[in-house]
Short mmCIF file of C-alpha atoms and ligand atoms in Angstrom, two decimals:
data_model
loop_
_atom_site.label_atom_id
_atom_site.label_comp_id
_atom_site.label_asym_id
_atom_site.label_seq_id
_atom_site.Cartn_x
_atom_site.Cartn_y
_atom_site.Cartn_z
CA MET A 1 106.98 140.25 69.86
CA LEU A 2 109.00 138.59 72.69
CA PRO A 3 110.41 135.81 70.46
CA SER A 4 111.57 133.63 73.39
CA PHE A 5 108.50 134.00 75.60
CA PHE A 6 106.82 130.75 74.48
CA ASP A 7 109.97 128.66 75.02
CA SER A 8 110.53 130.28 78.41
CA MET A 9 107.01 129.37 79.51
CA VAL A 10 107.36 125.76 78.34
CA ALA A 11 110.66 125.54 80.25
CA LEU A 12 109.08 127.00 83.39
CA ILE A 13 106.16 124.54 83.27
CA ALA A 14 108.39 121.54 82.57
CA ARG A 15 110.81 122.32 85.37
CA THR A 16 108.09 123.13 87.87
CA SER A 17 106.40 119.79 87.20
CA THR A 18 109.57 117.71 87.40
CA ASP A 19 112.05 119.32 89.81
CA LEU A 20 111.14 120.42 93.34
CA PRO A 21 112.68 123.72 94.50
CA PRO A 22 115.57 123.68 97.00
CA ASP A 23 113.52 124.94 99.98
CA VAL A 24 111.02 122.07 99.61
CA ARG A 25 113.82 119.53 99.12
CA LYS A 26 115.50 120.85 102.28
CA ALA A 27 112.30 120.49 104.30
CA MET A 28 111.69 116.97 102.99
CA ALA A 29 115.32 115.98 103.70
CA ALA A 30 114.85 117.19 107.29
CA ALA A 31 111.65 115.11 107.53
CA LEU A 32 113.53 112.06 106.24
CA ARG A 33 116.19 112.51 108.93
CA THR A 34 113.50 112.81 111.60
CA GLU A 35 111.75 109.48 110.97
CA ALA A 36 113.39 106.13 111.72
CA PRO A 37 114.04 104.28 108.40
CA ALA A 38 112.25 101.01 109.33
CA THR A 39 108.98 102.72 110.33
CA ARG A 40 105.99 103.25 108.00
CA ALA A 41 106.78 106.97 108.00
CA GLY A 42 110.46 106.32 107.24
CA GLN A 43 109.62 103.95 104.38
CA ALA A 44 107.14 106.43 102.91
CA LEU A 45 109.64 109.28 103.06
CA THR A 46 112.35 107.15 101.47
CA ILE A 47 109.99 106.36 98.57
CA ILE A 48 109.20 110.08 98.30
CA ALA A 49 112.91 110.98 98.25
CA GLN A 50 113.57 108.38 95.55
CA ASN A 51 110.62 109.71 93.58
CA ILE A 52 111.91 113.30 93.77
CA ASP A 53 115.33 112.23 92.43
CA GLN A 54 113.85 109.97 89.75
CA ALA A 55 111.56 112.75 88.50
CA ALA A 56 114.42 115.24 88.25
CA SER A 57 116.74 112.84 86.48
CA CYS A 58 114.20 111.66 83.86
CA GLU A 59 112.43 115.04 83.66
CA GLY A 60 109.12 113.29 84.34
CA PRO A 61 106.26 114.65 86.47
CA ILE A 62 106.93 114.36 90.21
CA CYS A 63 103.27 113.47 90.73
CA GLN A 64 100.82 112.19 88.12
CA ASP A 65 98.38 114.88 89.24
CA THR A 66 100.09 117.90 87.78
CA GLY A 67 97.42 120.10 89.30
CA MET A 68 95.82 123.38 88.36
CA PRO A 69 98.48 125.56 86.66
CA THR A 70 98.32 128.93 88.45
CA PHE A 71 100.48 131.74 87.07
CA GLU A 72 101.26 135.04 88.81
CA ILE A 73 102.66 137.44 86.21
CA LYS A 74 104.14 140.90 86.72
CA VAL A 75 104.63 143.01 83.61
CA PRO A 76 106.01 146.48 82.84
CA VAL A 77 103.49 149.18 82.02
CA GLY A 78 102.47 148.88 78.36
CA ALA A 79 103.10 145.14 77.99
CA ASN A 80 100.58 143.27 75.87
CA GLN A 81 98.83 141.05 78.41
CA ILE A 82 96.35 139.65 75.87
CA TRP A 83 99.16 138.27 73.73
CA MET A 84 101.00 136.95 76.77
CA ALA A 85 97.90 135.18 78.10
CA GLY A 86 97.39 133.49 74.71
CA THR A 87 101.04 132.44 74.54
CA ILE A 88 100.98 131.00 78.06
CA ARG A 89 97.92 128.94 77.07
CA GLU A 90 99.80 127.65 74.02
CA ALA A 91 102.76 126.76 76.27
CA VAL A 92 100.44 124.87 78.64
CA ALA A 93 99.06 122.85 75.71
CA GLU A 94 102.59 122.15 74.48
CA ALA A 95 103.80 121.03 77.94
CA THR A 96 100.77 118.71 78.07
CA ARG A 97 101.64 117.30 74.65
CA ARG A 98 105.20 116.65 75.90
CA GLY A 99 103.89 114.74 78.95
CA LYS A 100 105.03 117.33 81.52
CA LEU A 101 101.40 117.99 82.48
CA ARG A 102 98.58 115.46 82.66
CA PRO A 103 95.41 116.48 80.80
CA ASN A 104 93.55 117.82 83.83
CA SER A 105 90.89 120.22 82.55
CA VAL A 106 87.41 118.70 82.63
CA ASP A 107 84.09 120.20 81.50
CA SER A 108 82.15 120.43 84.76
CA ILE A 109 78.83 119.64 83.09
CA THR A 110 79.68 116.92 80.56
CA GLY A 111 82.77 115.51 82.31
CA GLU A 112 84.69 115.71 79.04
CA ASN A 113 88.45 116.22 79.33
CA SER A 114 89.75 118.92 76.96
CA GLY A 115 92.96 116.88 76.56
CA ASN A 116 95.28 119.90 76.56
CA ASN A 117 94.70 121.56 79.95
CA LEU A 118 92.82 124.42 78.33
CA GLY A 119 89.25 125.43 79.02
CA PRO A 120 87.19 127.98 80.92
CA GLY A 121 89.19 128.79 84.08
CA THR A 122 92.19 126.65 83.06
CA PRO A 123 94.96 127.69 83.40
CA ILE A 124 94.59 130.39 86.07
CA LEU A 125 96.38 133.62 85.09
CA HIS A 126 96.79 136.64 87.36
CA PHE A 127 98.43 139.72 85.85
CA ALA A 128 99.73 142.77 87.68
CA GLN A 129 101.80 145.73 86.51
CA TRP A 130 105.00 146.82 88.16
CA GLU A 131 107.62 149.51 87.63
CA GLU A 132 110.46 147.09 86.73
CA ASP A 133 111.81 146.72 83.18
CA ALA A 134 111.38 142.95 83.30
CA ILE A 135 108.67 140.30 83.35
CA GLU A 136 108.29 138.02 86.36
CA VAL A 137 106.31 134.79 86.05
CA LYS A 138 105.68 132.53 89.03
CA LEU A 139 103.91 129.18 88.70
CA ILE A 140 102.40 126.78 91.19
CA LEU A 141 101.01 123.34 90.32
CA LYS A 142 98.68 122.27 93.12
CA GLY A 143 96.91 118.93 92.73
CA GLY A 144 93.35 117.86 93.47
CA GLY A 145 94.04 115.74 96.56
CA CYS A 146 95.47 118.64 98.52
CA GLU A 147 93.05 121.14 96.96
CA ASN A 148 90.20 119.05 98.38
CA THR A 149 91.65 119.46 101.88
CA ASN A 150 91.51 123.27 101.74
CA ALA A 151 89.30 124.69 104.46
CA GLN A 152 87.57 127.95 105.30
CA TYR A 153 86.34 128.89 108.75
CA ALA A 154 84.00 131.71 109.82
CA LEU A 155 84.86 132.84 113.34
CA PRO A 156 83.75 132.47 116.02
CA ALA A 157 83.39 128.71 115.61
CA ASP A 158 83.36 125.60 117.76
CA LEU A 159 86.00 123.16 116.59
CA ASP A 160 86.27 119.43 117.35
CA HIS A 161 88.80 118.79 120.13
CA LEU A 162 89.88 122.45 120.24
CA GLY A 163 86.81 124.17 121.65
CA ARG A 164 85.83 127.69 120.67
CA ALA A 165 87.93 129.61 118.17
CA ASP A 166 87.35 133.32 118.79
CA ARG A 167 88.00 136.25 116.49
CA SER A 168 91.61 136.43 117.59
CA LEU A 169 95.03 135.21 116.53
CA ASP A 170 94.58 132.31 118.90
CA GLY A 171 91.34 131.47 117.08
CA VAL A 172 93.32 131.54 113.82
CA ARG A 173 95.91 129.19 115.29
CA LYS A 174 93.17 126.74 116.24
CA CYS A 175 91.62 126.82 112.76
CA ILE A 176 94.95 125.99 111.09
CA LEU A 177 95.62 123.08 113.46
CA HIS A 178 92.09 121.83 112.92
CA ALA A 179 92.58 121.88 109.14
CA VAL A 180 95.88 119.99 109.37
CA TRP A 181 94.26 117.40 111.62
CA LYS A 182 91.25 117.03 109.32
CA ALA A 183 93.52 116.59 106.29
CA GLN A 184 95.26 113.56 107.87
CA GLY A 185 97.00 111.81 104.92
CA LYS A 186 94.43 112.79 102.30
CA GLY A 187 96.45 115.76 101.06
CA CYS A 188 99.68 113.69 100.93
CA ALA A 189 101.23 114.85 104.18
CA PRO A 190 103.62 116.26 105.14
CA GLY A 191 102.12 119.35 103.57
CA ALA A 192 102.37 123.12 103.87
CA VAL A 193 99.58 125.60 104.50
CA GLY A 194 99.04 129.06 103.08
CA VAL A 195 96.63 131.01 105.26
CA CYS A 196 94.66 134.21 104.90
CA ILE A 197 93.13 135.97 107.88
CA GLY A 198 90.20 138.09 106.75
CA GLY A 199 89.17 139.19 103.26
CA ASP A 200 85.90 137.82 101.92
CA ARG A 201 85.27 134.20 100.99
CA THR A 202 86.85 134.52 97.52
CA SER A 203 89.74 136.93 98.23
CA GLY A 204 90.53 134.89 101.35
CA TYR A 205 91.19 131.70 99.40
CA LEU A 206 93.13 133.59 96.75
CA HIS A 207 95.38 135.29 99.30
CA ALA A 208 95.87 131.99 101.12
CA LYS A 209 97.13 130.38 97.91
CA GLU A 210 99.40 133.37 97.29
CA GLN A 211 101.16 132.66 100.60
CA LEU A 212 102.41 129.42 99.03
CA PHE A 213 104.69 131.53 96.82
CA ARG A 214 106.75 132.34 99.91
CA THR A 215 109.73 130.04 100.55
CA LEU A 216 109.33 127.54 103.37
CA ASP A 217 112.35 128.89 105.23
CA ASP A 218 111.49 132.60 105.20
CA SER A 219 110.25 134.56 108.22
CA ASN A 220 107.04 136.52 108.30
CA PRO A 221 107.88 140.27 108.46
CA ASP A 222 104.92 140.75 110.84
CA PRO A 223 106.11 139.47 114.25
CA ARG A 224 102.54 138.68 115.34
CA LEU A 225 102.03 136.40 112.34
CA ALA A 226 105.55 134.98 112.64
CA ALA A 227 104.71 133.89 116.19
CA ILE A 228 101.54 132.11 115.04
CA GLU A 229 103.39 130.41 112.18
CA GLU A 230 105.96 129.10 114.64
CA ALA A 231 103.32 127.97 117.14
CA VAL A 232 101.40 126.12 114.42
CA MET A 233 104.52 124.35 113.13
CA ASP A 234 105.39 123.24 116.63
CA ALA A 235 101.91 121.97 117.54
CA ALA A 236 101.13 120.43 114.12
CA ASN A 237 104.26 118.29 114.25
CA GLN A 238 103.21 116.94 117.62
CA LEU A 239 99.90 115.67 116.22
CA THR A 240 101.62 112.49 114.95
CA VAL A 241 99.56 112.42 111.76
CA GLY A 242 102.87 111.80 110.00
CA PRO A 243 103.83 111.27 106.36
CA MET A 244 100.83 110.04 104.34
CA GLY A 245 98.85 109.87 107.60
CA PHE A 246 100.84 106.76 108.61
CA GLY A 247 101.77 108.27 112.00
CA GLY A 248 105.11 109.97 112.63
CA ARG A 249 106.82 113.15 113.64
CA THR A 250 106.43 115.24 110.49
CA SER A 251 102.95 116.40 109.55
CA LEU A 252 103.67 119.91 108.29
CA ILE A 253 106.67 121.41 106.47
CA GLY A 254 105.46 125.01 106.29
CA CYS A 255 102.92 127.53 107.56
CA LYS A 256 102.68 130.92 105.83
CA ILE A 257 100.11 133.45 106.97
CA GLY A 258 98.89 136.70 105.40
CA ALA A 259 96.08 139.07 106.35
CA LEU A 260 93.54 141.19 104.48
CA ASN A 261 91.10 143.70 105.82
CA ARG A 262 87.58 142.34 106.33
CA LEU A 263 84.02 143.50 106.75
CA PRO A 264 83.12 144.10 110.40
CA ALA A 265 80.53 141.29 110.25
CA SER A 266 82.90 138.66 108.77
CA PHE A 267 86.02 136.95 110.05
CA PHE A 268 87.17 134.24 107.68
CA VAL A 269 90.25 132.09 108.03
CA SER A 270 91.03 130.53 104.64
CA ILE A 271 93.54 127.71 104.37
CA ALA A 272 95.20 126.44 101.20
CA TYR A 273 96.82 123.08 101.91
CA ASP A 274 99.62 121.98 99.60
CA CYS A 275 101.13 118.50 99.60
CA TRP A 276 104.78 117.45 99.90
CA ALA A 277 104.92 117.64 96.06
CA PHE A 278 105.02 121.40 96.47
CA ARG A 279 105.75 122.42 92.87
CA ARG A 280 106.47 126.12 92.70
CA LEU A 281 109.02 127.95 90.58
CA GLY A 282 109.43 131.25 88.80
CA VAL A 283 111.47 133.11 86.21
CA VAL A 284 112.49 136.68 85.49
CA LEU A 285 112.38 137.40 81.75
CA ASP A 286 113.96 140.00 79.54
CA ALA A 287 111.16 142.45 78.72
CA ARG A 288 112.13 142.69 75.05
CA SER A 289 112.94 139.07 74.12
CA GLY A 290 111.07 137.05 76.77
CA ALA A 291 114.27 135.02 77.37
CA ILE A 292 114.94 133.73 80.89
CA ARG A 293 117.29 136.10 82.75
CA SER A 294 117.17 134.22 86.05
CA TRP A 295 115.24 131.57 87.95
CA LEU A 296 113.37 132.29 91.16
CA TYR A 297 113.47 129.95 94.17
CA ARG A 298 116.63 128.27 92.92
CA GLU A 299 120.32 129.06 92.37
CA GLY A 300 120.78 129.72 88.67
CA ASP A 301 120.35 126.84 86.27
CA ALA A 302 122.49 124.37 88.20
CA PRO A 303 121.10 120.85 88.69
CA SER A 304 119.29 120.23 91.98
CA VAL A 305 121.13 118.63 94.87
CA PRO A 306 119.84 115.01 95.01
CA MET A 307 117.86 113.84 98.04
CA LEU A 308 119.72 110.50 98.18
CA THR A 309 123.15 109.13 97.34
CA PRO A 310 123.42 107.04 94.13
CA GLU A 311 123.69 103.91 96.33
CA GLN A 312 120.52 104.78 98.26
CA LEU A 313 118.71 105.49 95.01
CA ALA A 314 119.84 102.21 93.46
CA ALA A 315 118.77 100.28 96.58
CA GLY A 316 115.11 100.98 95.73
CA PHE A 317 112.30 100.30 98.20
CA PRO A 318 113.76 99.97 101.72
CA ARG A 319 112.86 96.36 102.63
CA THR A 320 112.84 94.95 106.14
CA GLY A 321 112.44 91.29 105.16
CA ARG A 322 108.91 91.19 106.56
CA GLU A 323 107.21 92.15 103.28
CA ILE A 324 104.48 89.82 102.00
CA LYS A 325 104.50 88.97 98.29
CA LEU A 326 101.16 88.51 96.55
CA ARG A 327 100.43 87.70 92.92
CA ALA A 328 97.04 88.47 91.36
CA PRO A 329 94.57 86.80 91.13
CA ILE A 330 94.54 86.68 94.93
CA THR A 331 92.49 84.30 97.07
CA GLU A 332 90.23 85.18 99.99
CA ASP A 333 92.45 83.14 102.35
CA GLN A 334 95.50 85.19 101.36
CA ILE A 335 93.55 88.39 102.07
CA ARG A 336 92.18 87.27 105.43
CA ALA A 337 95.74 86.46 106.53
CA LEU A 338 96.73 90.12 106.16
CA ASN A 339 96.66 92.63 109.02
CA VAL A 340 96.89 96.40 109.31
CA GLY A 341 100.55 97.43 109.14
CA ASP A 342 101.68 94.61 106.82
CA VAL A 343 103.77 95.75 103.88
CA VAL A 344 102.72 93.97 100.69
CA LEU A 345 104.49 93.63 97.34
CA ILE A 346 101.95 93.06 94.56
CA SER A 347 102.78 91.43 91.23
CA GLY A 348 100.65 90.46 88.24
CA PRO A 349 97.73 92.23 86.60
CA MET A 350 96.33 95.44 88.08
CA PHE A 351 93.51 97.68 86.79
CA THR A 352 93.20 101.41 87.32
CA GLY A 353 89.85 102.91 88.21
CA ARG A 354 88.87 106.24 89.66
CA ASP A 355 85.74 108.41 89.69
CA ALA A 356 84.32 107.71 86.22
CA VAL A 357 85.12 103.98 86.36
CA HIS A 358 83.47 103.58 89.77
CA ALA A 359 80.32 105.40 88.67
CA HIS A 360 80.28 103.26 85.49
CA LEU A 361 80.64 99.98 87.39
CA MET A 362 77.54 100.75 89.44
CA LYS A 363 75.46 100.54 86.26
CA HIS A 364 77.46 98.26 83.95
CA GLU A 365 79.42 95.01 84.09
CA PRO A 366 83.21 95.56 84.19
CA PRO A 367 85.02 95.33 80.86
CA VAL A 368 87.49 92.83 82.43
CA ASP A 369 87.20 89.98 84.95
CA LEU A 370 87.94 91.58 88.33
CA ARG A 371 87.60 88.40 90.45
CA GLY A 372 90.64 88.11 92.72
CA GLY A 373 91.84 91.31 91.13
CA VAL A 374 93.60 94.48 92.15
CA LEU A 375 91.89 97.83 91.57
CA TYR A 376 94.23 100.81 91.68
CA HIS A 377 92.81 104.29 92.37
CA CYS A 378 95.08 106.05 89.92
CA GLY A 379 94.84 108.43 87.00
CA PRO A 380 98.19 107.85 85.31
CA VAL A 381 100.11 109.92 82.79
CA VAL A 382 100.30 107.66 79.73
CA ALA A 383 102.14 108.15 76.45
CA LYS A 384 102.00 106.27 73.16
CA SER A 385 105.01 103.99 72.87
CA GLU A 386 106.95 102.34 70.06
CA ARG A 387 105.83 98.94 71.36
CA ASP A 388 103.51 96.87 69.12
CA GLY A 389 104.28 98.93 66.06
CA GLY A 390 103.49 102.22 67.78
CA SER A 391 100.06 101.16 69.05
CA GLY A 392 101.30 100.45 72.60
CA TRP A 393 101.34 102.64 75.69
CA THR A 394 103.86 103.56 78.38
CA VAL A 395 102.96 104.84 81.82
CA THR A 396 105.22 107.76 82.71
CA ALA A 397 103.69 108.68 86.10
CA ALA A 398 101.37 106.55 88.24
CA GLY A 399 100.89 107.41 91.91
CA PRO A 400 97.65 106.78 93.80
CA THR A 401 94.76 109.23 93.90
CA THR A 402 92.61 110.09 96.96
CA SER A 403 90.38 107.10 97.65
CA ILE A 404 87.67 108.64 99.80
CA ARG A 405 85.90 109.94 96.67
CA GLU A 406 84.97 106.35 95.84
CA GLU A 407 83.44 105.70 99.26
CA PRO A 408 79.82 105.68 97.96
CA TYR A 409 80.66 102.90 95.46
CA GLN A 410 83.51 100.80 96.81
CA ALA A 411 81.78 98.28 99.06
CA GLU A 412 79.21 97.46 96.37
CA ILE A 413 81.92 96.99 93.73
CA LEU A 414 83.88 94.65 96.00
CA LYS A 415 80.78 92.56 96.57
CA ARG A 416 79.54 92.46 92.98
CA TYR A 417 82.79 91.78 91.15
CA GLY A 418 85.05 89.97 93.65
CA VAL A 419 87.85 92.55 93.80
CA ARG A 420 90.32 91.47 96.51
CA VAL A 421 92.66 94.44 96.73
CA VAL A 422 92.00 98.16 96.47
CA ILE A 423 95.05 100.43 96.34
CA GLY A 424 94.83 104.19 96.85
CA LYS A 425 95.80 106.86 99.31
CA GLY A 426 94.31 108.60 102.31
CA GLY A 427 92.09 105.68 103.36
CA MET A 428 88.36 105.11 103.10
CA GLY A 429 85.35 105.24 105.39
CA ALA A 430 83.16 102.99 107.50
CA GLN A 431 81.11 101.65 104.58
CA THR A 432 84.20 100.38 102.77
CA LEU A 433 85.67 99.01 105.99
CA ALA A 434 82.52 96.93 106.50
CA GLY A 435 82.62 95.91 102.82
CA LEU A 436 86.23 94.70 103.12
CA ASN A 437 85.18 92.50 106.02
CA GLU A 438 82.10 91.15 104.27
CA SER A 439 83.73 90.45 100.90
CA GLY A 440 87.18 89.40 102.08
CA ALA A 441 89.16 92.27 100.62
CA VAL A 442 91.84 94.67 101.78
CA TYR A 443 92.75 98.34 101.28
CA LEU A 444 96.39 99.18 100.64
CA ASN A 445 97.78 102.69 100.99
CA ALA A 446 100.45 103.52 98.45
CA VAL A 447 102.59 106.64 98.85
CA GLY A 448 100.72 109.59 97.35
CA GLY A 449 102.56 111.57 94.75
CA ALA A 450 105.24 108.91 94.21
CA ALA A 451 104.38 108.81 90.53
CA GLN A 452 107.85 108.06 89.17
CA PHE A 453 108.56 105.44 91.80
CA TYR A 454 105.36 103.50 91.00
CA ALA A 455 105.71 103.95 87.24
CA ARG A 456 108.92 101.94 87.58
CA CYS A 457 106.96 99.04 89.15
CA ILE A 458 104.87 98.74 85.96
CA ASP A 459 106.35 96.31 83.45
CA ARG A 460 103.89 97.05 80.69
CA VAL A 461 100.45 98.29 79.73
CA SER A 462 98.53 95.26 78.44
CA GLY A 463 95.40 97.14 77.41
CA VAL A 464 92.92 99.88 78.14
CA SER A 465 89.13 100.02 78.54
CA LEU A 466 86.68 102.91 78.82
CA MET A 467 89.01 105.27 76.98
CA GLU A 468 85.98 107.48 76.29
CA PHE A 469 86.44 108.81 79.86
CA GLY A 470 89.80 110.37 78.90
CA THR A 471 93.35 109.31 79.82
CA PRO A 472 93.30 109.78 83.59
CA GLU A 473 89.82 108.26 84.02
CA ALA A 474 90.14 105.26 81.67
CA MET A 475 90.67 101.74 83.03
CA TRP A 476 94.28 100.88 82.27
CA HIS A 477 95.38 97.22 82.34
CA LEU A 478 98.81 97.09 83.92
CA GLU A 479 101.32 94.31 84.62
CA VAL A 480 103.33 95.10 87.75
CA THR A 481 106.17 93.59 89.74
CA ASP A 482 106.70 94.09 93.49
CA PHE A 483 104.45 97.13 93.75
CA PRO A 484 104.82 98.10 97.46
CA ALA A 485 101.97 99.37 99.63
CA ILE A 486 100.87 99.14 103.26
CA VAL A 487 97.73 97.42 104.55
CA THR A 488 95.89 100.26 106.24
CA MET A 489 92.39 98.68 106.25
CA ASP A 490 92.12 94.93 106.63
CA ALA A 491 89.36 92.33 106.33
CA HIS A 492 89.01 92.14 110.13
CA GLY A 493 87.47 95.57 110.57
CA ARG A 494 90.68 97.39 111.50
CA SER A 495 91.70 100.73 110.01
CA LEU A 496 95.02 102.46 110.57
CA HIS A 497 93.39 105.70 109.36
CA LYS A 498 90.78 105.53 112.10
CA ASP A 499 93.45 104.73 114.72
CA ILE A 500 95.70 107.62 113.65
CA GLU A 501 92.77 110.02 113.49
CA GLN A 502 91.77 109.12 117.04
CA ALA A 503 95.34 109.27 118.38
CA SER A 504 95.94 112.64 116.72
CA ALA A 505 92.62 113.94 118.04
CA ALA A 506 93.91 113.29 121.55
CA LYS A 507 97.06 115.28 120.73
CA LEU A 508 94.92 118.06 119.27
CA GLU A 509 93.27 118.44 122.66
CA ASN A 510 96.71 119.42 124.02
CA ALA A 511 96.76 122.38 121.64
CA ARG A 512 93.55 123.90 123.09
CA ALA A 513 95.40 126.46 125.16
S1 LIG B 1 101.24 114.51 95.95
FE1 LIG B 1 99.17 113.82 96.48
S2 LIG B 1 97.96 115.65 96.91
FE2 LIG B 1 99.83 116.26 95.84
S3 LIG B 1 99.19 116.41 93.72
FE3 LIG B 1 100.06 114.37 94.04
S4 LIG B 1 98.34 113.02 94.57
FE4 LIG B 1 97.65 115.15 94.76
#
């Protein structure tokens, strides 16, 4: 039965996770040309471009969060969907074993990670029949940071800075702009939005996500929706949210809108926000062997066109000469000398910690001495290495995760354990800002999704604690050299995130009409 189907699915997953499609590369290359190289936005986009090329050349995950695997499968009448679903699950487990996917499926009640990306609801499989004598499989890998910025509006509604959004296409336009503004850098901007007008609450979100299977450079066949897509792109890129929410000219690389009929009493606008690491590919398979006949979204099997020249890639992080080097453990005086906007290069020991670690530290002493230390909000992809007789570890992908989830804990952890530097993405809230000031600590924003770039800043894994939380949630002990990040919240009460949110709110007002 379809002897090549399993291998085709593993190939599809691996390539989707490691090699961005040409339309996304083109949009990101245009963004890179738009921002001046020495600005925060320009530096972030250069790191992103390097990361895209590094991931493709080493066939490593573009982002450490390899997302929720969502498959859209079209099969000829009579195809055995039960067998196919089982084989796709096996392929997902195999791609996880090969390090192309991070173990990302967690029991919602116990918090236990299944370790192989399988479990109730994971992966997501949608089958449909068609009249063709071929099988089409499309895959999207959408991570948690951007998934958390999805939004659903029930119209009419009153929106901050935009006023009333009526049950009209103009109301839809306002909802989309509001969602992009709310997302700021948390969903790793510049992102793309899939939108559904109508449906019910569940079909609306599903149809919104389906819009992300359109290419970024296509045109909506419905001229009314095409006009809204264009208007949103224009207005969103004037918001100056910018790459990673650092400010800049590119906030959105795509807006794709669909519509479903609705109940007379309901008018939902559902928005699926995807990050710059917009991993979406597809294949057409021979219906008898399951072998790949052709790829979707890309020209044949040819290698992708690189984002950068070999010289640009070799040059690494684009330095201006103003970067500040810090080696952990770091003193309070060093921290209080830093200001929002400074670019810092961190060396020395660094510890990862995300949701489970933060919750743990509220009730237990840390397993390591964190005084003067660096806490990295990161759930890396880690593989066993040959080092130390095969008992060592290698980090293969290690970008920052969304920090705001740790807001309830962070200030207390800074105070209790003397952490001096927190690194993450998307910024944190007022409680943490006050905590940074009180404890003499600083928040650094790394470039979200740049998992390959940051993995190359890690010299070695010196240990691991709390492994019972699973690979992404454990506390990894890393040794790093010149790990670059930007001070976006300092010890003087200043927050770049707050400033950009306020500045972009003023621009949002301009989009009222
Ligand atoms: S690029 Fe950012 S939002 Fe996208 S999957 Fe990675 S961490 Fe999540």
